[in-house]
Amino acid sequence: MAVAKLLIVFVIMMILLWRKIPLVYVVIGASAVLAFLFGTDLPGFAKMVWEATKDPSTIEIEVILALIMILELILRKQGYLERMLNALTSLIKDRRIVMAIIPAFIGLMPSAGGALFSAPLVEQAVGKSVSAVNKTFINFYYRHIWEYFLPIYTGVLLVSNITGIPLPRVLMGLMPFGLLVILLGLPFLFRIKVDEELAEVTEPPKAATLKNGAKGYRLKSIKDVFFSTLPVLAVVGLVMARAPITLAIAAVLIVLILKHRFTLSELLEIARKAIVIKTLVMIWGIMLFKQVMETVGSFDELPNLLSTLPVPEFLIFALIAFFISFLTGQTGSYIGIAFPVVMAATGGQLSLPLVTLVFMAGSAGTMLSPMHLCLSLTVDYFKSDINKVLRMLIIPESIIVGVAVLAYLFLS
């Protein structure tokens, strides 16, 4: 059975990750094992490798990540990040809030590399005073709070297009869950203790030394936040104006290069230091695993298998979305597979509560999947234990899905 083979491979992957084998080795090895379990020969597997490598989505993600790495290093070298954090910590005294605001702000930029951009900022905000697991959880969790609010995310756009439900209605159905996501992260955030002496942000100038005292000090801090985040704001603005994320980052990079007058040799040195090859290989491995799953049709039988379970139909729909998203770690995969199945099963008559339930179940699967690019990037950056991070994530994600089930039962 195809699904059984896939689940066996995935269980082995989870065991290897639990044994702290690096994800980059796990996904590449699992790709080969899965392909051969489905009878693929060496030439066939080589073709899958080539297809994954030349896939436009693979190339786009790799380019985005490389550009973000370069952008982050330029902003760090030119003092943008230090000024932003100094200003934020002068306006907001609780560094834990600053730690959550940073990935939330970067989350306005719907890119697979966003978590990689915010991770160094989170690190600089709290330094070694917060454990790697807690920094990973906060960076990853708050990076994704906007997916239920903003129409710049492809997930809500796809749901609206597939179901035929107007986008404003879809957003209104999902918005309460977006608020719930934010609230459920707060207990994890505020239980963290920050040792001010171990945080890396330098002390801002005293208010007494500035014109107009405290008022002038606050105004200066607000200006510093705005101008130090202007490059990122420009990227977000361009994306919201429907510019491709790659072009948006490239345009901002060009402006920064011209503004700071980098020479070609300086740019090459920045690129050499900024681009982490291991991270790019890890992302390629995840895209290869996705390619293998799609080519061998490993989850084609999943809807039929789940339909034999003695549970209500709406839970079957939720399980389909959850398992597909958990196995792929990608929003587009579960929406592109689960929602057409639900549409066919219901004759195209989908209620908003059912759409919301399926979306939230799929979202939970994505958030809990080791295949999720943002999770793998954040774990890799902080060198944290993915199993501990997943155990933390299970609590809020279970509550969110539970509330979605109750909302469906109450409103349908």
CSV table of C-alpha atoms in Angstrom, one decimal:
chain,number,residue,atom,x,y,z
A,1,MET,CA,0.0,0.0,0.0
A,2,ALA,CA,1.4,3.4,-1.1
A,3,VAL,CA,0.3,5.3,2.0
A,4,ALA,CA,1.9,2.6,4.3
A,5,LYS,CA,5.2,2.9,2.6
A,6,LEU,CA,5.1,6.7,2.9
A,7,LEU,CA,4.2,6.5,6.6
A,8,ILE,CA,7.0,4.0,7.3
A,9,VAL,CA,9.5,6.3,5.7
A,10,PHE,CA,8.2,9.2,7.7
A,11,VAL,CA,8.3,7.3,11.0
A,12,ILE,CA,11.9,6.4,10.2
A,13,MET,CA,12.6,10.1,9.5
A,14,MET,CA,11.1,11.1,12.9
A,15,ILE,CA,13.2,8.5,14.7
A,16,LEU,CA,16.4,9.8,13.0
A,17,LEU,CA,15.5,13.4,13.9
A,18,TRP,CA,14.8,12.3,17.4
A,19,ARG,CA,18.3,10.8,17.4
A,20,LYS,CA,19.6,14.2,16.4
A,21,ILE,CA,20.6,13.3,12.9
A,22,PRO,CA,20.8,16.5,10.8
A,23,LEU,CA,17.7,17.2,8.7
A,24,VAL,CA,19.8,17.6,5.6
A,25,TYR,CA,20.9,14.0,5.7
A,26,VAL,CA,17.5,12.7,6.8
A,27,VAL,CA,15.5,14.2,3.9
A,28,ILE,CA,18.0,13.3,1.2
A,29,GLY,CA,18.3,9.7,2.5
A,30,ALA,CA,14.5,9.4,2.9
A,31,SER,CA,14.0,10.7,-0.7
A,32,ALA,CA,16.2,7.9,-2.0
A,33,VAL,CA,14.5,5.2,0.2
A,34,LEU,CA,11.0,6.3,-0.7
A,35,ALA,CA,11.8,6.3,-4.4
A,36,PHE,CA,13.3,2.8,-4.3
A,37,LEU,CA,10.4,1.5,-2.2
A,38,PHE,CA,8.1,2.4,-5.1
A,39,GLY,CA,10.3,0.5,-7.5
A,40,THR,CA,12.2,3.4,-8.9
A,41,ASP,CA,15.6,2.5,-10.5
A,42,LEU,CA,18.7,4.6,-10.5
A,43,PRO,CA,18.0,6.4,-13.7
A,44,GLY,CA,14.5,7.1,-12.5
A,45,PHE,CA,15.7,8.5,-9.2
A,46,ALA,CA,18.3,10.6,-11.1
A,47,LYS,CA,15.5,12.1,-13.2
A,48,MET,CA,13.6,13.0,-10.0
A,49,VAL,CA,16.8,14.7,-8.6
A,50,TRP,CA,17.1,16.7,-11.9
A,51,GLU,CA,13.4,17.6,-11.9
A,52,ALA,CA,13.6,18.8,-8.3
A,53,THR,CA,16.7,20.8,-9.0
A,54,LYS,CA,15.4,22.6,-12.0
A,55,ASP,CA,11.9,23.1,-10.6
A,56,PRO,CA,11.1,26.9,-10.7
A,57,SER,CA,9.9,26.8,-7.1
A,58,THR,CA,13.2,25.2,-6.0
A,59,ILE,CA,15.2,27.8,-7.8
A,60,GLU,CA,13.0,30.6,-6.5
A,61,ILE,CA,13.3,29.5,-2.9
A,62,GLU,CA,17.1,29.1,-3.2
A,63,VAL,CA,17.5,32.5,-4.8
A,64,ILE,CA,15.2,34.2,-2.2
A,65,LEU,CA,17.2,32.6,0.7
A,66,ALA,CA,20.6,33.7,-0.8
A,67,LEU,CA,19.3,37.2,-1.3
A,68,ILE,CA,17.9,37.3,2.2
A,69,MET,CA,21.2,36.1,3.6
A,70,ILE,CA,23.0,38.9,1.8
A,71,LEU,CA,20.5,41.5,2.8
A,72,GLU,CA,20.7,40.5,6.4
A,73,LEU,CA,24.5,40.7,6.5
A,74,ILE,CA,24.5,44.2,4.8
A,75,LEU,CA,21.9,45.5,7.3
A,76,ARG,CA,24.0,44.1,10.1
A,77,LYS,CA,27.3,45.5,8.8
A,78,GLN,CA,25.8,48.9,8.2
A,79,GLY,CA,24.2,49.1,11.7
A,80,TYR,CA,20.6,48.9,10.7
A,81,LEU,CA,19.8,46.0,12.9
A,82,GLU,CA,21.6,47.4,16.0
A,83,ARG,CA,19.7,50.7,15.6
A,84,MET,CA,16.4,49.0,15.2
A,85,LEU,CA,16.9,46.8,18.3
A,86,ASN,CA,18.2,49.6,20.4
A,87,ALA,CA,15.2,51.7,19.4
A,88,LEU,CA,12.7,48.9,20.0
A,89,THR,CA,14.1,48.1,23.4
A,90,SER,CA,14.0,51.7,24.4
A,91,LEU,CA,10.3,51.9,23.4
A,92,ILE,CA,9.4,48.5,24.7
A,93,LYS,CA,11.2,47.5,27.9
A,94,ASP,CA,10.1,43.9,27.8
A,95,ARG,CA,12.6,42.1,25.5
A,96,ARG,CA,10.3,39.1,25.2
A,97,ILE,CA,7.7,41.3,23.4
A,98,VAL,CA,10.5,42.6,21.2
A,99,MET,CA,11.5,39.0,20.5
A,100,ALA,CA,7.9,38.2,19.3
A,101,ILE,CA,7.4,41.5,17.3
A,102,ILE,CA,10.5,40.8,15.2
A,103,PRO,CA,9.3,37.6,13.5
A,104,ALA,CA,5.8,38.9,13.3
A,105,PHE,CA,7.1,42.0,11.5
A,106,ILE,CA,9.2,39.9,9.1
A,107,GLY,CA,6.1,37.7,8.6
A,108,LEU,CA,4.5,40.5,6.7
A,109,MET,CA,6.8,39.4,4.0
A,110,PRO,CA,5.4,36.1,2.7
A,111,SER,CA,8.6,34.3,1.9
A,112,ALA,CA,10.0,30.9,2.8
A,113,GLY,CA,13.1,32.7,3.9
A,114,GLY,CA,11.4,35.0,6.3
A,115,ALA,CA,12.2,32.9,9.3
A,116,LEU,CA,15.9,32.9,8.4
A,117,PHE,CA,15.8,36.7,8.3
A,118,SER,CA,14.2,37.2,11.7
A,119,ALA,CA,16.3,34.5,13.5
A,120,PRO,CA,19.5,36.7,13.8
A,121,LEU,CA,17.3,39.6,15.1
A,122,VAL,CA,15.8,37.4,17.7
A,123,GLU,CA,19.2,36.2,18.7
A,124,GLN,CA,20.5,39.7,19.0
A,125,ALA,CA,17.5,40.9,21.0
A,126,VAL,CA,17.9,38.3,23.8
A,127,GLY,CA,21.3,36.9,23.2
A,128,LYS,CA,22.3,33.8,25.2
A,129,SER,CA,19.9,34.6,28.0
A,130,VAL,CA,17.1,32.5,26.3
A,131,SER,CA,17.5,28.9,25.3
A,132,ALA,CA,17.8,27.8,21.7
A,133,VAL,CA,14.5,25.9,21.9
A,134,ASN,CA,12.6,29.0,23.2
A,135,LYS,CA,14.1,31.2,20.5
A,136,THR,CA,13.3,28.7,17.8
A,137,PHE,CA,9.7,28.4,19.0
A,138,ILE,CA,9.0,32.1,19.2
A,139,ASN,CA,10.7,32.9,15.9
A,140,PHE,CA,8.8,30.1,14.1
A,141,TYR,CA,5.5,30.5,15.8
A,142,TYR,CA,5.1,34.3,15.5
A,143,ARG,CA,6.4,34.3,12.0
A,144,HIS,CA,3.1,32.7,10.8
A,145,ILE,CA,0.4,34.7,12.6
A,146,TRP,CA,-0.6,36.7,9.5
A,147,GLU,CA,-1.5,33.7,7.3
A,148,TYR,CA,-5.1,34.0,8.6
A,149,PHE,CA,-5.4,37.8,8.1
A,150,LEU,CA,-3.6,38.9,5.0
A,151,PRO,CA,-4.6,38.3,1.4
A,152,ILE,CA,-1.0,38.5,0.3
A,153,TYR,CA,-0.6,34.9,1.5
A,154,THR,CA,-1.3,32.4,-1.3
A,155,GLY,CA,-3.1,30.0,1.1
A,156,VAL,CA,-6.2,32.1,1.6
A,157,LEU,CA,-6.2,33.1,-2.0
A,158,LEU,CA,-6.2,29.5,-3.1
A,159,VAL,CA,-9.0,28.6,-0.7
A,160,SER,CA,-11.2,31.4,-2.0
A,161,ASN,CA,-10.5,30.4,-5.7
A,162,ILE,CA,-11.1,26.7,-5.2
A,163,THR,CA,-14.2,26.9,-3.0
A,164,GLY,CA,-15.7,30.0,-4.7
A,165,ILE,CA,-16.3,31.7,-1.4
A,166,PRO,CA,-15.5,35.4,-1.6
A,167,LEU,CA,-12.1,36.3,-0.2
A,168,PRO,CA,-13.5,38.7,2.4
A,169,ARG,CA,-15.7,35.9,3.8
A,170,VAL,CA,-12.8,33.5,4.0
A,171,LEU,CA,-10.7,36.1,5.8
A,172,MET,CA,-13.6,36.8,8.3
A,173,GLY,CA,-13.9,33.1,9.0
A,174,LEU,CA,-10.2,32.7,9.6
A,175,MET,CA,-9.5,36.0,11.5
A,176,PRO,CA,-10.7,34.8,14.9
A,177,PHE,CA,-8.3,31.9,14.7
A,178,GLY,CA,-5.5,34.2,13.8
A,179,LEU,CA,-6.2,36.1,17.0
A,180,LEU,CA,-6.4,32.9,18.9
A,181,VAL,CA,-3.0,31.9,17.5
A,182,ILE,CA,-1.5,35.1,18.8
A,183,LEU,CA,-3.0,34.6,22.2
A,184,LEU,CA,-2.0,31.0,22.5
A,185,GLY,CA,1.6,31.9,22.0
A,186,LEU,CA,1.7,34.4,24.9
A,187,PRO,CA,1.9,31.8,27.8
A,188,PHE,CA,5.1,30.4,26.1
A,189,LEU,CA,6.4,33.9,25.5
A,190,PHE,CA,5.9,35.3,29.0
A,191,ARG,CA,7.2,32.3,30.9
A,192,ILE,CA,10.6,33.0,29.3
A,193,LYS,CA,13.1,34.8,31.5
A,194,VAL,CA,15.5,37.2,29.9
A,195,ASP,CA,18.8,38.0,31.6
A,196,GLU,CA,19.5,41.6,30.6
A,197,GLU,CA,23.2,41.2,31.0
A,198,LEU,CA,23.4,38.4,28.5
A,199,ALA,CA,21.3,40.2,25.8
A,200,GLU,CA,23.3,41.7,23.0
A,201,VAL,CA,21.6,45.0,22.5
A,202,THR,CA,23.8,48.0,23.5
A,203,GLU,CA,22.4,50.7,25.8
A,204,PRO,CA,20.7,53.6,23.9
A,205,PRO,CA,21.6,57.2,24.8
A,206,LYS,CA,20.1,58.6,28.0
A,207,ALA,CA,17.0,60.7,27.6
A,208,ALA,CA,18.5,63.5,29.6
A,209,THR,CA,21.2,64.0,26.9
A,210,LEU,CA,18.6,64.6,24.1
A,211,LYS,CA,16.7,67.8,23.3
A,212,ASN,CA,13.2,67.9,24.9
A,213,GLY,CA,14.1,65.2,27.4
A,214,ALA,CA,12.0,62.1,27.5
A,215,LYS,CA,9.6,63.2,24.7
A,216,GLY,CA,12.5,63.9,22.4
A,217,TYR,CA,14.1,60.6,23.3
A,218,ARG,CA,10.9,58.7,22.5
A,219,LEU,CA,10.5,60.6,19.2
A,220,LYS,CA,14.1,59.7,18.3
A,221,SER,CA,13.5,56.1,19.1
A,222,ILE,CA,10.4,56.0,16.8
A,223,LYS,CA,12.4,57.6,14.0
A,224,ASP,CA,15.2,55.1,14.5
A,225,VAL,CA,12.7,52.2,14.3
A,226,PHE,CA,11.3,53.6,11.1
A,227,PHE,CA,14.5,54.4,9.3
A,228,SER,CA,16.4,51.3,10.4
A,229,THR,CA,13.5,49.0,9.2
A,230,LEU,CA,12.9,51.0,6.0
A,231,PRO,CA,14.7,48.4,3.8
A,232,VAL,CA,12.4,45.7,5.2
A,233,LEU,CA,9.4,47.9,5.0
A,234,ALA,CA,10.3,48.6,1.4
A,235,VAL,CA,10.3,44.8,0.7
A,236,VAL,CA,7.0,44.3,2.4
A,237,GLY,CA,5.5,47.3,0.6
A,238,LEU,CA,6.6,46.0,-2.8
A,239,VAL,CA,5.2,42.5,-2.0
A,240,MET,CA,1.9,44.0,-1.0
A,241,ALA,CA,1.9,45.9,-4.3
A,242,ARG,CA,2.1,42.4,-5.9
A,243,ALA,CA,5.8,42.6,-6.9
A,244,PRO,CA,7.5,39.2,-6.9
A,245,ILE,CA,9.4,38.6,-3.6
A,246,THR,CA,12.6,38.0,-5.5
A,247,LEU,CA,12.5,41.2,-7.4
A,248,ALA,CA,11.4,43.1,-4.2
A,249,ILE,CA,14.5,41.9,-2.3
A,250,ALA,CA,16.8,42.5,-5.3
A,251,ALA,CA,15.5,46.0,-5.7
A,252,VAL,CA,16.1,46.9,-2.1
A,253,LEU,CA,19.6,45.3,-2.3
A,254,ILE,CA,20.5,47.4,-5.3
A,255,VAL,CA,19.4,50.6,-3.5
A,256,LEU,CA,21.5,49.7,-0.4
A,257,ILE,CA,24.5,48.8,-2.6
A,258,LEU,CA,24.3,52.2,-4.3
A,259,LYS,CA,23.7,54.1,-1.1
A,260,HIS,CA,26.7,52.5,0.7
A,261,ARG,CA,28.9,52.4,-2.4
A,262,PHE,CA,30.0,48.8,-2.2
A,263,THR,CA,32.7,47.8,-4.6
A,264,LEU,CA,32.5,44.6,-6.5
A,265,SER,CA,35.1,42.9,-4.3
A,266,GLU,CA,33.2,44.0,-1.2
A,267,LEU,CA,30.0,42.5,-2.6
A,268,LEU,CA,31.7,39.2,-3.4
A,269,GLU,CA,33.1,39.1,0.1
A,270,ILE,CA,29.7,39.8,1.6
A,271,ALA,CA,28.1,37.1,-0.5
A,272,ARG,CA,30.8,34.6,0.5
A,273,LYS,CA,30.3,35.3,4.2
A,274,ALA,CA,26.5,35.5,4.0
A,275,ILE,CA,25.5,32.5,1.9
A,276,VAL,CA,25.4,29.3,4.0
A,277,ILE,CA,25.7,26.4,1.5
A,278,LYS,CA,24.5,23.8,4.0
A,279,THR,CA,21.2,25.6,4.5
A,280,LEU,CA,20.7,25.8,0.7
A,281,VAL,CA,21.4,22.1,0.4
A,282,MET,CA,18.9,21.3,3.2
A,283,ILE,CA,16.2,23.2,1.4
A,284,TRP,CA,17.0,21.4,-1.9
A,285,GLY,CA,16.7,18.1,0.0
A,286,ILE,CA,13.2,19.1,1.2
A,287,MET,CA,12.2,20.0,-2.3
A,288,LEU,CA,13.6,16.7,-3.6
A,289,PHE,CA,11.5,14.8,-1.0
A,290,LYS,CA,8.4,16.7,-2.2
A,291,GLN,CA,9.3,15.8,-5.8
A,292,VAL,CA,9.7,12.1,-5.0
A,293,MET,CA,6.3,12.0,-3.1
A,294,GLU,CA,4.5,13.7,-6.1
A,295,THR,CA,6.2,11.5,-8.7
A,296,VAL,CA,5.5,8.1,-7.1
A,297,GLY,CA,2.0,9.2,-6.1
A,298,SER,CA,2.6,8.2,-2.5
A,299,PHE,CA,-0.5,9.9,-1.0
A,300,ASP,CA,-2.9,9.3,-3.9
A,301,GLU,CA,-4.6,6.6,-1.8
A,302,LEU,CA,-4.8,8.7,1.4
A,303,PRO,CA,-8.4,10.2,0.9
A,304,ASN,CA,-9.8,6.7,0.1
A,305,LEU,CA,-8.0,5.2,3.1
A,306,LEU,CA,-9.3,7.8,5.5
A,307,SER,CA,-12.8,7.5,4.2
A,308,THR,CA,-13.0,4.0,5.5
A,309,LEU,CA,-12.5,5.2,9.1
A,310,PRO,CA,-15.5,5.0,11.4
A,311,VAL,CA,-15.6,8.8,12.1
A,312,PRO,CA,-17.8,11.7,10.8
A,313,GLU,CA,-17.2,13.0,7.4
A,314,PHE,CA,-16.1,16.4,8.5
A,315,LEU,CA,-13.3,14.8,10.6
A,316,ILE,CA,-12.2,12.8,7.5
A,317,PHE,CA,-11.8,16.1,5.6
A,318,ALA,CA,-9.8,17.6,8.5
A,319,LEU,CA,-7.6,14.4,8.7
A,320,ILE,CA,-6.9,14.5,4.9
A,321,ALA,CA,-5.7,18.1,5.2
A,322,PHE,CA,-3.7,17.4,8.4
A,323,PHE,CA,-1.9,14.4,7.0
A,324,ILE,CA,-1.1,15.9,3.6
A,325,SER,CA,0.3,19.1,5.2
A,326,PHE,CA,2.2,17.1,7.9
A,327,LEU,CA,3.8,14.9,5.2
A,328,THR,CA,4.7,17.8,2.9
A,329,GLY,CA,5.1,20.8,5.2
A,330,GLN,CA,3.6,23.0,2.5
A,331,THR,CA,0.4,25.0,2.5
A,332,GLY,CA,-0.1,24.7,-1.2
A,333,SER,CA,0.0,20.9,-1.1
A,334,TYR,CA,-2.8,20.4,1.4
A,335,ILE,CA,-5.0,23.1,-0.1
A,336,GLY,CA,-4.4,21.8,-3.6
A,337,ILE,CA,-5.3,18.2,-2.7
A,338,ALA,CA,-7.6,18.4,0.3
A,339,PHE,CA,-10.0,21.1,-0.8
A,340,PRO,CA,-10.8,19.6,-4.3
A,341,VAL,CA,-11.5,16.3,-2.4
A,342,VAL,CA,-13.8,18.1,0.0
A,343,MET,CA,-15.5,19.9,-3.0
A,344,ALA,CA,-16.1,16.7,-4.8
A,345,ALA,CA,-17.5,14.9,-1.7
A,346,THR,CA,-19.9,17.7,-0.8
A,347,GLY,CA,-21.0,18.5,-4.3
A,348,GLY,CA,-19.4,21.9,-4.1
A,349,GLN,CA,-21.6,23.0,-1.3
A,350,LEU,CA,-19.0,24.0,1.3
A,351,SER,CA,-20.0,26.0,4.4
A,352,LEU,CA,-17.6,28.6,5.8
A,353,PRO,CA,-17.2,26.6,9.1
A,354,LEU,CA,-16.2,23.5,7.2
A,355,VAL,CA,-13.7,25.5,5.1
A,356,THR,CA,-12.3,27.0,8.3
A,357,LEU,CA,-11.9,23.6,9.9
A,358,VAL,CA,-10.1,22.1,7.0
A,359,PHE,CA,-7.9,25.1,6.7
A,360,MET,CA,-7.0,25.1,10.4
A,361,ALA,CA,-6.3,21.3,10.4
A,362,GLY,CA,-4.0,21.7,7.4
A,363,SER,CA,-2.3,24.7,9.0
A,364,ALA,CA,-1.7,22.7,12.2
A,365,GLY,CA,-0.1,19.9,10.1
A,366,THR,CA,2.1,22.3,8.4
A,367,MET,CA,3.2,23.9,11.7
A,368,LEU,CA,4.1,20.5,13.1
A,369,SER,CA,5.9,19.2,10.1
A,370,PRO,CA,9.7,18.8,10.0
A,371,MET,CA,9.4,19.4,6.3
A,372,HIS,CA,8.2,23.0,6.9
A,373,LEU,CA,11.0,25.2,5.5
A,374,CYS,CA,10.7,27.9,8.2
A,375,LEU,CA,10.9,25.3,11.0
A,376,SER,CA,13.9,23.6,9.5
A,377,LEU,CA,15.7,26.9,8.8
A,378,THR,CA,15.0,28.1,12.4
A,379,VAL,CA,16.1,24.9,14.0
A,380,ASP,CA,19.2,24.9,11.9
A,381,TYR,CA,20.1,28.5,12.7
A,382,PHE,CA,19.7,28.2,16.5
A,383,LYS,CA,21.1,24.6,16.6
A,384,SER,CA,18.1,23.6,18.7
A,385,ASP,CA,16.4,20.3,19.4
A,386,ILE,CA,13.5,19.9,16.9
A,387,ASN,CA,11.8,17.3,19.1
A,388,LYS,CA,11.5,19.8,22.0
A,389,VAL,CA,10.2,22.5,19.7
A,390,LEU,CA,7.6,20.1,18.3
A,391,ARG,CA,6.5,19.2,21.8
A,392,MET,CA,5.9,22.9,22.5
A,393,LEU,CA,4.0,23.4,19.2
A,394,ILE,CA,1.6,20.5,19.8
A,395,ILE,CA,-0.1,22.3,22.6
A,396,PRO,CA,-1.3,25.4,20.8
A,397,GLU,CA,-1.9,23.6,17.5
A,398,SER,CA,-4.1,21.0,19.3
A,399,ILE,CA,-6.1,23.7,20.9
A,400,ILE,CA,-6.6,25.6,17.7
A,401,VAL,CA,-7.9,22.5,15.9
A,402,GLY,CA,-10.1,21.6,18.8
A,403,VAL,CA,-11.7,25.1,18.7
A,404,ALA,CA,-12.2,24.7,15.0
A,405,VAL,CA,-14.0,21.4,15.5
A,406,LEU,CA,-16.3,23.0,18.2
A,407,ALA,CA,-16.9,26.0,16.0
A,408,TYR,CA,-18.0,23.7,13.1
A,409,LEU,CA,-20.3,21.7,15.4
A,410,PHE,CA,-21.8,24.8,16.8
A,411,LEU,CA,-22.2,26.8,13.6
A,412,SER,CA,-23.2,24.1,11.2
